[in-house]
mmCIF file of C-alpha atoms and ligand atoms in Angstrom:
data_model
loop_
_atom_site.group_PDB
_atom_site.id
_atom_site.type_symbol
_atom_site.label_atom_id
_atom_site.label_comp_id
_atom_site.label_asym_id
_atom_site.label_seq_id
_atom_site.Cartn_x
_atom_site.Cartn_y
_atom_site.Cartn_z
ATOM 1 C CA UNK A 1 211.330 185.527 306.577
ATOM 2 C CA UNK A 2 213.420 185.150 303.478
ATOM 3 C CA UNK A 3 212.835 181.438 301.862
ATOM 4 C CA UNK A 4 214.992 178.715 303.887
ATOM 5 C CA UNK A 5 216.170 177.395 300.436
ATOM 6 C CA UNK A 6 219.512 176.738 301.265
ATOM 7 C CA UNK A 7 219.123 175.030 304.809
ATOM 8 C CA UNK A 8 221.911 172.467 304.799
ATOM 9 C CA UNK A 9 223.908 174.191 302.533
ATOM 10 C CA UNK A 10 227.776 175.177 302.922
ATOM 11 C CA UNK A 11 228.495 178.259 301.464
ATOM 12 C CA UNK A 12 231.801 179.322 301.344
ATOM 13 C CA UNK A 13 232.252 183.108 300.052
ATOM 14 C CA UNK A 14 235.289 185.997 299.555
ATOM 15 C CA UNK A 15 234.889 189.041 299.481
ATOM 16 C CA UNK A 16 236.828 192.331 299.161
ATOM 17 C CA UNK A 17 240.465 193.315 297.759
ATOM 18 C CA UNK A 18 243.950 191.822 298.957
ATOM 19 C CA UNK A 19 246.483 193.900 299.791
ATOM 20 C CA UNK A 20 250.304 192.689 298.778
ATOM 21 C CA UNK A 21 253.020 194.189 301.057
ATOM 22 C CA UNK A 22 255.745 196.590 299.839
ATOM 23 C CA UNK A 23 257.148 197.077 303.174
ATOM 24 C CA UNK A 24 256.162 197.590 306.252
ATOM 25 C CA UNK A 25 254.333 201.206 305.899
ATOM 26 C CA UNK A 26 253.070 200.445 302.097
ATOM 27 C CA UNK A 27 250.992 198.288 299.651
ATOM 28 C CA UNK A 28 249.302 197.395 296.509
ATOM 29 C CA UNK A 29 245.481 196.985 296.350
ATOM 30 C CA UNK A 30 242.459 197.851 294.563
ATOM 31 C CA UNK A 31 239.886 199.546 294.651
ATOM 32 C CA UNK A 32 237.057 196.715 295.857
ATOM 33 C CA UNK A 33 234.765 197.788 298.780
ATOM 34 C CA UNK A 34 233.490 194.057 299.815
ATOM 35 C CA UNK A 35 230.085 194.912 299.437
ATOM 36 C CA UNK A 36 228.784 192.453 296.784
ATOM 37 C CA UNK A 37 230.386 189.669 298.714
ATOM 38 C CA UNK A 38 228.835 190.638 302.229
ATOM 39 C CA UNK A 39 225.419 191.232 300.183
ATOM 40 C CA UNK A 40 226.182 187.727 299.206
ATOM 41 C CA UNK A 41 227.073 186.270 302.387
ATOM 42 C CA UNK A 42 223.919 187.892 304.099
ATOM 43 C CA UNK A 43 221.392 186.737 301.758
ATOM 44 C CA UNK A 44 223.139 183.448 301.827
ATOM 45 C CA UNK A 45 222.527 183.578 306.021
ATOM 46 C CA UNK A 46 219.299 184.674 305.983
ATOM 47 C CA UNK A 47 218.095 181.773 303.405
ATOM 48 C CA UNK A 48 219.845 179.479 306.057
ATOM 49 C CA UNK A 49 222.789 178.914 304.499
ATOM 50 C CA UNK A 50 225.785 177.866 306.868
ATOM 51 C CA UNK A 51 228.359 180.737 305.317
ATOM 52 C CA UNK A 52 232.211 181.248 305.972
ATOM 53 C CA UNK A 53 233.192 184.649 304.646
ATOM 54 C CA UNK A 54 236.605 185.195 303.854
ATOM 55 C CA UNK A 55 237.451 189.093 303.681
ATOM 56 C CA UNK A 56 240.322 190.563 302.751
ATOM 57 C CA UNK A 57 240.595 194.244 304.418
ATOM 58 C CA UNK A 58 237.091 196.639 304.241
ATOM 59 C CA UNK A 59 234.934 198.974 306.121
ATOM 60 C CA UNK A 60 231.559 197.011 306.315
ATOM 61 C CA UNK A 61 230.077 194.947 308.991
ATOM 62 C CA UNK A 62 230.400 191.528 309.272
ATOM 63 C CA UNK A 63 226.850 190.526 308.357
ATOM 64 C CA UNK A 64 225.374 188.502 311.226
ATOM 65 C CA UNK A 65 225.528 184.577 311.728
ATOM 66 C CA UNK A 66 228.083 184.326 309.071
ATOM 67 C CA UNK A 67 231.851 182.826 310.304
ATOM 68 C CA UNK A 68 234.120 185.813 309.083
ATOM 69 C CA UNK A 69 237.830 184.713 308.926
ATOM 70 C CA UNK A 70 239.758 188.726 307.592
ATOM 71 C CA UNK A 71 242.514 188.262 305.683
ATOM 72 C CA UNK A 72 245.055 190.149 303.991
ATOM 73 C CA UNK A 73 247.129 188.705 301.116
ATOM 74 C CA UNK A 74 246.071 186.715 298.172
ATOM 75 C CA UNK A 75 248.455 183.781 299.721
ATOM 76 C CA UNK A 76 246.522 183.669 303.120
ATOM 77 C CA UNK A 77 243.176 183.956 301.071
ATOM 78 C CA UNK A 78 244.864 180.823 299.363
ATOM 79 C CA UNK A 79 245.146 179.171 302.808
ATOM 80 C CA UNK A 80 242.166 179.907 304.307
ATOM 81 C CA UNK A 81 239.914 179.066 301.572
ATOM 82 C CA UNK A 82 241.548 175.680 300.938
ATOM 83 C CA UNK A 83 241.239 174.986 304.753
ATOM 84 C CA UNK A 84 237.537 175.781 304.768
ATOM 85 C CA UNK A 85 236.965 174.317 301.248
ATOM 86 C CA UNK A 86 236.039 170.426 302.395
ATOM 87 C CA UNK A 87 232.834 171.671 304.013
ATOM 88 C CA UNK A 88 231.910 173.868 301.227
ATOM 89 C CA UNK A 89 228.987 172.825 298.633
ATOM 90 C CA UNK A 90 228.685 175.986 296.758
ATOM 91 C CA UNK A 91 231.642 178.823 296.566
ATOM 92 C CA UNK A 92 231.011 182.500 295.068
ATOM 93 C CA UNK A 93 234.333 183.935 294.834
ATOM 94 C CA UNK A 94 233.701 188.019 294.563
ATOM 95 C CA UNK A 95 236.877 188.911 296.106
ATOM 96 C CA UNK A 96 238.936 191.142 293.758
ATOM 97 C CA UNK A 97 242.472 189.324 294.117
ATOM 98 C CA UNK A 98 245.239 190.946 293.242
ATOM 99 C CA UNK A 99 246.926 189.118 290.550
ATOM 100 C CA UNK A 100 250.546 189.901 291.250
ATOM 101 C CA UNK A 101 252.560 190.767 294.360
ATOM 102 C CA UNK A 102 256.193 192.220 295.285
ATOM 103 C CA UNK A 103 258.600 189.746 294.170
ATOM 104 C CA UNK A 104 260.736 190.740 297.465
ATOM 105 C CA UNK A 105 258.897 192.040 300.598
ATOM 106 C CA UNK A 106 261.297 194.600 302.023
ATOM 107 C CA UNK A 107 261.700 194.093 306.155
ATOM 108 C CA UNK A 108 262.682 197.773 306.436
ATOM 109 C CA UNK A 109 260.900 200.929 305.004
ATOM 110 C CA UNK A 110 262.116 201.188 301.234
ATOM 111 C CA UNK A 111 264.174 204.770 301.353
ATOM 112 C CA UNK A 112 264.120 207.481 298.163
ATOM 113 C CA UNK A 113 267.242 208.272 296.621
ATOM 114 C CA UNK A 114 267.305 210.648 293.419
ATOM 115 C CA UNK A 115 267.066 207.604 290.828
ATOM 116 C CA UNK A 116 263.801 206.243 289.540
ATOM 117 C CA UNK A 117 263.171 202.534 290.954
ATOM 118 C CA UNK A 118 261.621 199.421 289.052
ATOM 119 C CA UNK A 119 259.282 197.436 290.999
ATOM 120 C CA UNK A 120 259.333 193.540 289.977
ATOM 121 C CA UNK A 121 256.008 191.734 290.501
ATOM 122 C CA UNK A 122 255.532 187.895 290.712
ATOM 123 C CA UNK A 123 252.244 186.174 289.747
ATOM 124 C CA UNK A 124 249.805 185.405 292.379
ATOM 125 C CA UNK A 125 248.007 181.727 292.575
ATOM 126 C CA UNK A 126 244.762 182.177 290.795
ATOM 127 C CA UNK A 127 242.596 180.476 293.657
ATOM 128 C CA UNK A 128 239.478 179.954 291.301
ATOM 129 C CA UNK A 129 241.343 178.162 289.164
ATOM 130 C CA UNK A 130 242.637 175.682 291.773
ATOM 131 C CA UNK A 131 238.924 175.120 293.131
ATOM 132 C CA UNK A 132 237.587 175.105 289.645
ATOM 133 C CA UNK A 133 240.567 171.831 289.131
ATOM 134 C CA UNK A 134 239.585 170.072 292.421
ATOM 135 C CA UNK A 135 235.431 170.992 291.827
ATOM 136 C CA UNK A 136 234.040 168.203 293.329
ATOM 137 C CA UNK A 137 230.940 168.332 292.377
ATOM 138 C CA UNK A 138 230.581 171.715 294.005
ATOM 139 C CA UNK A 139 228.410 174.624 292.770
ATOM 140 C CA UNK A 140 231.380 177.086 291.378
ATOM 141 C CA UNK A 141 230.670 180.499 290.866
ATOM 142 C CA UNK A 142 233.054 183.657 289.993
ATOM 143 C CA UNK A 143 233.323 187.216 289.286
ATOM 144 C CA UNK A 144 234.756 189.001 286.340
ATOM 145 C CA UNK A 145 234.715 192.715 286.756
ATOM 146 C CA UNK A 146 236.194 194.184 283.045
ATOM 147 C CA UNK A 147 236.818 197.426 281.342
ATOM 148 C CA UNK A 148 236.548 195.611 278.020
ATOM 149 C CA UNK A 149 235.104 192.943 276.006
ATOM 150 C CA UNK A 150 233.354 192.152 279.234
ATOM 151 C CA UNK A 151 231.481 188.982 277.453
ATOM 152 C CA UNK A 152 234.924 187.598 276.331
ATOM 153 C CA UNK A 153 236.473 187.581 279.001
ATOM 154 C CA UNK A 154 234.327 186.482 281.035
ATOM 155 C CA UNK A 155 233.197 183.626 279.220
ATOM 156 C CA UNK A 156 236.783 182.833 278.503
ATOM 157 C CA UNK A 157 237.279 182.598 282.745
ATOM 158 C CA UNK A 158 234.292 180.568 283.002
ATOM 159 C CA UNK A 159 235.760 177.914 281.190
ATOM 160 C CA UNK A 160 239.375 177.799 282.088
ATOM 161 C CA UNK A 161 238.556 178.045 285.566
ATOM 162 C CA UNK A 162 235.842 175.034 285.718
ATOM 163 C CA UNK A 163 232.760 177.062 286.804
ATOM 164 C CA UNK A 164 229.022 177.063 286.677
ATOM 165 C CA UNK A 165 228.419 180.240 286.307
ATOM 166 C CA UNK A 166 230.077 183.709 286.278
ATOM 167 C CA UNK A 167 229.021 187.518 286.953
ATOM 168 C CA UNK A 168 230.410 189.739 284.303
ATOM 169 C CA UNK A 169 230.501 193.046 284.984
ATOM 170 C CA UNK A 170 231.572 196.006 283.776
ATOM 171 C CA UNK A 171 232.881 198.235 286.336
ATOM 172 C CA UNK A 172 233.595 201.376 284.039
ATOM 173 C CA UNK A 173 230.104 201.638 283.596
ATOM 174 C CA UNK A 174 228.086 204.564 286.424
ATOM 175 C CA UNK A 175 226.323 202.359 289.323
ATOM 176 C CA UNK A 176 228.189 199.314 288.478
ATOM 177 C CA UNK A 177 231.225 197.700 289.839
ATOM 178 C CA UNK A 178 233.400 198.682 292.502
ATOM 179 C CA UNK A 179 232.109 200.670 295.638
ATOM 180 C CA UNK A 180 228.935 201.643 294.940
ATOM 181 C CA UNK A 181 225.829 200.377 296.188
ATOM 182 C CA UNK A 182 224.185 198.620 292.822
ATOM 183 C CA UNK A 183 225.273 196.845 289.992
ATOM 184 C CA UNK A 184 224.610 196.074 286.620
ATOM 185 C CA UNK A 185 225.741 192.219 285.595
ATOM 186 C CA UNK A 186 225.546 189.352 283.093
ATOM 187 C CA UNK A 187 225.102 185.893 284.328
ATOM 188 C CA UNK A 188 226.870 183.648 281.886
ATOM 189 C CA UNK A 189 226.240 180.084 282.472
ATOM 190 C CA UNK A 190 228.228 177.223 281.685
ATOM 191 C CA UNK A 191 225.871 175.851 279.023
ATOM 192 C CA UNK A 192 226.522 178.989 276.809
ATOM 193 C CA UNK A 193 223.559 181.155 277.972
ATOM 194 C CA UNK A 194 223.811 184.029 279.313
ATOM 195 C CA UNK A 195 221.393 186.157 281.206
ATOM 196 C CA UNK A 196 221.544 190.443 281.379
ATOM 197 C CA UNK A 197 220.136 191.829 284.371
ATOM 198 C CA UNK A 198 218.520 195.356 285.174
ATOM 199 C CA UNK A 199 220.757 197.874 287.384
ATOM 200 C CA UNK A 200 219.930 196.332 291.025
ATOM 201 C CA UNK A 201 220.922 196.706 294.284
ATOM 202 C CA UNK A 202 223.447 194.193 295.009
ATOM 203 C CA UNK A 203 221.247 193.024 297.934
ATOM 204 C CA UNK A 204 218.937 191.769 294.850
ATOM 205 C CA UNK A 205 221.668 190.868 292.597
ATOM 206 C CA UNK A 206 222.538 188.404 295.362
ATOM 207 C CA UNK A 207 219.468 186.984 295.986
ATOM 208 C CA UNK A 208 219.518 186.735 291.883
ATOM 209 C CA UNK A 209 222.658 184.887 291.973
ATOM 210 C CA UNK A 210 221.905 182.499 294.665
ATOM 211 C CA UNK A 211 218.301 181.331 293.020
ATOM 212 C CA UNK A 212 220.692 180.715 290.307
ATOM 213 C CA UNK A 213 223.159 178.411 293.182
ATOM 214 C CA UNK A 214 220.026 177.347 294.345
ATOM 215 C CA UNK A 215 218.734 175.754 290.926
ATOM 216 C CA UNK A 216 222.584 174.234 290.132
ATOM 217 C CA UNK A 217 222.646 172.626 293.772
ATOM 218 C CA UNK A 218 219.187 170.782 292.403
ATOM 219 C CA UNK A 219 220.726 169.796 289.426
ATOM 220 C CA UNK A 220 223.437 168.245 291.326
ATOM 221 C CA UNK A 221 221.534 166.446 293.671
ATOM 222 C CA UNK A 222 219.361 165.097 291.280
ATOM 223 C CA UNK A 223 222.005 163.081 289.595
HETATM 224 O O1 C5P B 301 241.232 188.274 288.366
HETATM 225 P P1 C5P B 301 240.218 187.590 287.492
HETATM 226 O O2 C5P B 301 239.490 188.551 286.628
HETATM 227 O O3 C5P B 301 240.760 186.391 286.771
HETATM 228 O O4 C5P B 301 239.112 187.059 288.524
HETATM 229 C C1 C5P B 301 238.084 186.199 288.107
HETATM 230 C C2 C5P B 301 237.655 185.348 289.272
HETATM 231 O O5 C5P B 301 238.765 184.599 289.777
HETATM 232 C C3 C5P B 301 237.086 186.100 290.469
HETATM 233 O O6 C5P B 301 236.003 185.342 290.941
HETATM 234 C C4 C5P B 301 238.237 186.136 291.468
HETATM 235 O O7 C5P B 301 237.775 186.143 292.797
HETATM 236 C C5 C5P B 301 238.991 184.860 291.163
HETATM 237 N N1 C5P B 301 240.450 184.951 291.375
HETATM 238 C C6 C5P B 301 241.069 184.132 292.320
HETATM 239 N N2 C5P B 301 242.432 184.201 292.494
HETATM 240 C C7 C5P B 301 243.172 185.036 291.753
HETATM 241 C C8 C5P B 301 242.568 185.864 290.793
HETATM 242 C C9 C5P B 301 241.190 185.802 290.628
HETATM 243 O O8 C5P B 301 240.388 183.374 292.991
HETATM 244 N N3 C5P B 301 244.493 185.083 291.951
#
């Protein structure tokens, strides 16, 4: 039996890509599989964590004891997460939400004709962000998957989006990132240091990241 060390803890995790609607036969996405949020979520569960997992669309199996609410859209991730956030004591955001969506959502399949078409995109709510602003004194951590200046970036997200900690990773490197089974990550904390793990399952790197949840949730409750 896994170590009970979050027993009366709320642990509200997303997981897995959004998908922004064209029209009614078509989409834009990316390419995230879910599986380092369900890792998450399951090692959350099985150190008795009470855990909400909100999904957008993937292939994996909902990881046992853990309250799965699917979800398409960055907008209804919006929702649902600030419906479930109240509970919430910690939140590890892994989903990979897309950051812009069709300005117009067509009702009727979008025909060809012989001229090229523009598509025009409007910005998405950044949903970190807006937990990061109402914190609470909740644990915050996020994800920042990169193809450059991974450290930059990432520390630059930590800070304008309020949280404790953030996994950087970058997901051009082999048996990192999206899909596969492992990853390779930096843990940058919000005091400035920052931590480089081996390459790992990411069954370990999220038993990595919640002894790191685990230690901020002390911290908290100690003031
Ligand atoms: O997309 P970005 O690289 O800024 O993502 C960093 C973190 O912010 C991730 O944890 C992601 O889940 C979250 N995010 C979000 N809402 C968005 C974009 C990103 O919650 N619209």
């Amino acid at each position: 039996l896994a170590p009970q060390d979050l027993a009366g803890q709320h642990l509200l995790v997303t997981a897995g890509p959004t998908r922004e609607e064209l029209d009614p036969v078509r989409y834009l996405s990316n390419y995230s599989s879910g599986k380092m949020g369900y890792a998450i979520a399951r090692a959350a569960r099985m150190r008795g964590a009470d855990v909400v997992l909100v999904s957008g669309p993937t292939f994996l199996t909902p990881p046992q004891g853990v309250t799965l609410i699917p979800v398409v859209s960055a907008e209804q991730m919006r929702k649902t997460v600030l419906d479930a956030l109240p509970k919430a004591t910690a939140v590890v955001k892994s989903a990979a939400v897309a950051d812009y969506r069709p300005a117009s959502l067509s009702t009727q399949k979008l025909k060809k004709s012989d001229e090229d078409m523009t598509l025009v995109l409007e910005k998405n709510p950044d949903i970190l962000a807006e937990v990061g602003a109402g914190k609470e004194g909740r644990v915050l951590v996020g994800f920042a998957a990169e193809t450059q200046d991974l450290l930059k970036h990432a520390a630059d997200k930590l800070k304008r989006k309020n949280l404790d900690l953030i996994v950087a990773n970058d997901v051009t490197q082999a048996g990192a990132g999206f899909d596969v089974d492992t990853n390779i990550v930096k843990l940058l904390h919000a005091d400035g240091h920052v931590e480089a793990l081996p390459q790992l399952s990411k069954d370990e790197v999220a038993h990595q990241l919640l002894d790191r949840v685990v230690e901020l949730l002390k911290q908290r409750e100690a003031k």
